[in-house]
């Protein structure tokens, strides 16, 4: 269907990306190689000089290498990025290839660009002019991709892979800048990225989608829903995101109690989100039936909202309260806000990232601000307070109240970067050169994928039908001829 | 279909849970928040006071935090609970949403309630009245959920989500009590839970299912099987359970050799189970064809049966023998015992948990007893024996023979708790207030889920058929009218 | 269909394995138990004597147990073997059970046999005559299975499970011999197994497939493709392989910087492969559409090719270059070499393992040789060079140039073992006793599995059709009778 150049409603757009997609992939990948050659080197823990480093720093055992503190969490984060986000986006009946496949493509590009961008901003050695990378950097690169994958959720089915590469290029760049402002200039804490990942990524995607509004998207309505098995595939994504979110929020927290506490808090918040999502989903439907869209998405809101506060002493019941509220808010969003955005604000948000990332991320930023402002030495211990908020160097002596204020300011910075950056990127994507699909050709893998014919799904009874039809045809025709004669 | 209030066989039961399900979720979640507020705090390894604790306990490095010993295993267990159990239950053709979705719901509630129940029984600080939690507690909470998810396997497709919440509430409670008796009063070792998880959970579910016997369940026979792709989905569950079972059995074993040995033993037992399952499955079918039910389930029996003995010096070939026998016994159960239970004992066991959990769990308990009784100082070393069986405090000096006896007794306690507790819970679930489906409406997601219409699976040939039918209709009608005239 | 003894093209082969499959499974599993009883014991880190060992070796903490260095990587490798390879082979429309199920069977047998074979060759204690196993051994056993699973990729759908067991028995044996020659006699480094796993496994499978050439395989053409959802299932396999490949290549590297560097290098090479695969796939198709076969396979080539060099100081941009080239070469292989092999060399390679494993593995071996030969003390440090290449004992003082030469020689040994061993095994498999399918019965789960009937996939409209057909039948028949009367 996507092959024919004429749709029902006039000529279809040309979705041919045979020149642009290979060109972008090749040129950008070659650029990555050159830039990596100039800038990127192993850090002292992944370099063969580690044996010397160990001696000179009096490190007694290889197990003290940061690899063993963070690599298991890295792998969990990696699964979230590729299987979690990827399969969550397979829910559409005929866009599973695009959901999981383009997610794969843009994350693979994004992580390379992120290593460079984050390196230039945070870890460029002023003497050697090199960026030294280790396991924490590759976790951060994955995090950086997450922002762009969230934005993809709003655009799912409506853009070409070339457009997605552009979204990723600018998204990673904007991410590195806002992250630098929030984490280094404002000295916010945001180990799980409520602000820098979710609020930014959410509003970035929403702004792009708002600019790319398609008034006739209803022409693709036939493909905008799920089928039974695509919903089960999407649950793979949901569950791997849900299960590994404790690793996401704790992956780059402080060694020891920081990582430990971040994992426990996230674990609890997510559990509470599931119960309130189920409750609200059931209340909203006839006969109390659950809606898969809510279960696939809103159950994750607790993890998003704990991104900032997970490493703080929010207390276990505080985590439950955050999860409780966010499950409700997110489900409420799917029920009422998404339709409102689409109808009133002309904002089409395929996966509902407003409800899962933008809103809970923003809330998570403010929760973090409040919890930071409420910190006391008796709860954290003197040393614990300094460690947790990193009140060292030029930030030694900052009060927790001030910290809370900066945390709130950081949230606003993330949102502003998302909205403004997304609007600009959206306008760039409006140029008619990107091979995006026409309004009646969205949500369809046919446009960018060789799709196998599903002839084998014809059940035996059909063959029988065919047989019977031909038989009737014979009978009917014989009747017809008899009568004619 | 589930919407209509009249079935083929009289009025259908009302499966409306629009009031009860939200009420249960909201009220119980609020109760959790309050109880967590009163009781649950971070333990010394997840608290911000860790820096002080480290100094006062002369701990040299953050890597000594229990988080780094156990968190990778925790994540594996977490995957087993949500993806493993969840996807294993997607095998039914039209109950995949319920399989993976209700599993998600009840495990999310269960883990919160488990933290409280297990805390009250084992780790309530008598001075402060608080429960202090760390990574080991959240592993134990996941373990506790496993018992209820096993029980769900017997009930799959026949109960409402509200009933499942009740099953979980009581299941976790009973679990905490029997676990306390077995592990603390009898001082049994059961690191992978053959007794406390599998034997208990299995008999708990079977007893409930026996009380809830449905004489007319054959009316739902059309939905009681699998389809091709639902069997592939279920293999996702099987494989994640199978692969991560070494982590399950080693997650809370002793640091060092205990965890190491438990993982190796489980790895070997599971491998042997696969071969004997395939052998027996092939023998049992015409032309040696394999049955997916066996491959999906009986291959896991070796892991269940190693739950107690995995941390003992059972030897690698001992592990293989256990796996060898359990693969046979479990497949035999699917072939002969499940039909017998259904026909003679009126016990309907959807997933065959008798064969996968109840029987192998019981066997695992007795294997553990024998291996414990056969322990010697030459095999374990003096210190190793004390460490492995925790012969310290008031249990210092207990003989291995006595330990073996207590292990066997523990198995019986687990079974008794399961059977009696399950029978009582079964009777509670018979009240006509829970919104369970009628006999001709089981195994059907329509009852509790908004199910998408699968119109897109119509292959092109069908449209042709439709076209031809209308054509014939025209011909036939024209014939008809001609003749009438 | 597979049940009937007559096909369209003469009598079908007998695929009855009801005697042979159970016999092989039972007898070999019993042999494993006996051999494990004679040879296999726990090593000092998984034995209960660990407490004593720790004291005598002055080890300060349980965290120094090798379990904590390697177990997270082991679990990732384990997932790759069972879910990665298994689901990658579910892409065929009607061979998903066989893809994931036989993979499960042969890996479960293979890992046991590998522990024995690798033990006899590398770690048999000459004094006690025992093999002592720990976590590194079970990783190596999984690696060893990988070689056979790669070979299975070439044979997918064309052989019986009994044949696969034979392929595995000999494959593991050959693997242990060539690995011993390459790693111990030639003293090559190959932590991720470009040579010993991928080049060997690839050519082993190709040689078998070449001997088993089926001139009339086109008779099974109807089943040789994918359907929409089977392609999505295969992406589960692809992604778990892709995500966990950094763990695969670093699992048995040196503690500390070795594991750290291997993970980072693999991470980067894989990312680059994705971009060049997408580029070439898009270039090759009409309108720039992507082909799922390329995305599912060629994206992994970077991981294969980094198997040897990952632990070396190949530099981050060096890794990107390797991934860049291998993505292109592998996709090129799927486009041109696989058809050429089939048409000109009479070599049928179901999964295209030539493009994914054989070629990139061989390249990886040579890349390793070059990087080794280019090593310098300034890059590695004196101690780092000795650690990385293990220039100790009788290999102290070997030059890096010599090492490079041996690495290249090792690659040739692996290929030679694969080709010769595979040819011999292929001839063994030609005996007409193994129950393999006939040419018109390949790629069909019906031959070896009880396959559920998919009657429920009939969409509602079909029932309407049926209804209409019967109605027409009545009309047509009444017409007919009217006219007759």
GROMACS .gro file of N, CA and C in nm, chain B residues 68 75-76 132 194 302 348 404 422 472:
model
   30
  553UNK      N    1   2.645  -0.472   4.687
  553UNK     CA    2   2.729  -0.525   4.579
  553UNK      C    3   2.738  -0.677   4.582
  560UNK      N    4   1.826  -0.836   4.091
  560UNK     CA    5   1.766  -0.798   3.963
  560UNK      C    6   1.724  -0.922   3.885
  561UNK      N    7   1.804  -1.029   3.893
  561UNK     CA    8   1.765  -1.151   3.824
  561UNK      C    9   1.636  -1.208   3.883
  617UNK      N   10   1.407  -0.252   5.967
  617UNK     CA   11   1.511  -0.187   5.886
  617UNK      C   12   1.536  -0.270   5.760
  679UNK      N   13   1.280  -2.430   4.829
  679UNK     CA   14   1.204  -2.549   4.789
  679UNK      C   15   1.085  -2.570   4.881
  787UNK      N   16   1.416  -2.896   3.791
  787UNK     CA   17   1.545  -2.910   3.858
  787UNK      C   18   1.579  -2.790   3.946
  833UNK      N   19  -0.876  -2.873   3.948
  833UNK     CA   20  -0.840  -2.815   3.819
  833UNK      C   21  -0.720  -2.724   3.836
  889UNK      N   22   1.905  -3.270   5.962
  889UNK     CA   23   1.830  -3.339   5.856
  889UNK      C   24   1.686  -3.364   5.899
  907UNK      N   25  -0.479  -2.279   5.221
  907UNK     CA   26  -0.545  -2.271   5.092
  907UNK      C   27  -0.692  -2.309   5.100
  957UNK      N   28  -2.181  -1.323  -0.528
  957UNK     CA   29  -2.273  -1.438  -0.534
  957UNK      C   30  -2.411  -1.401  -0.484
   0.00000   0.00000   0.00000
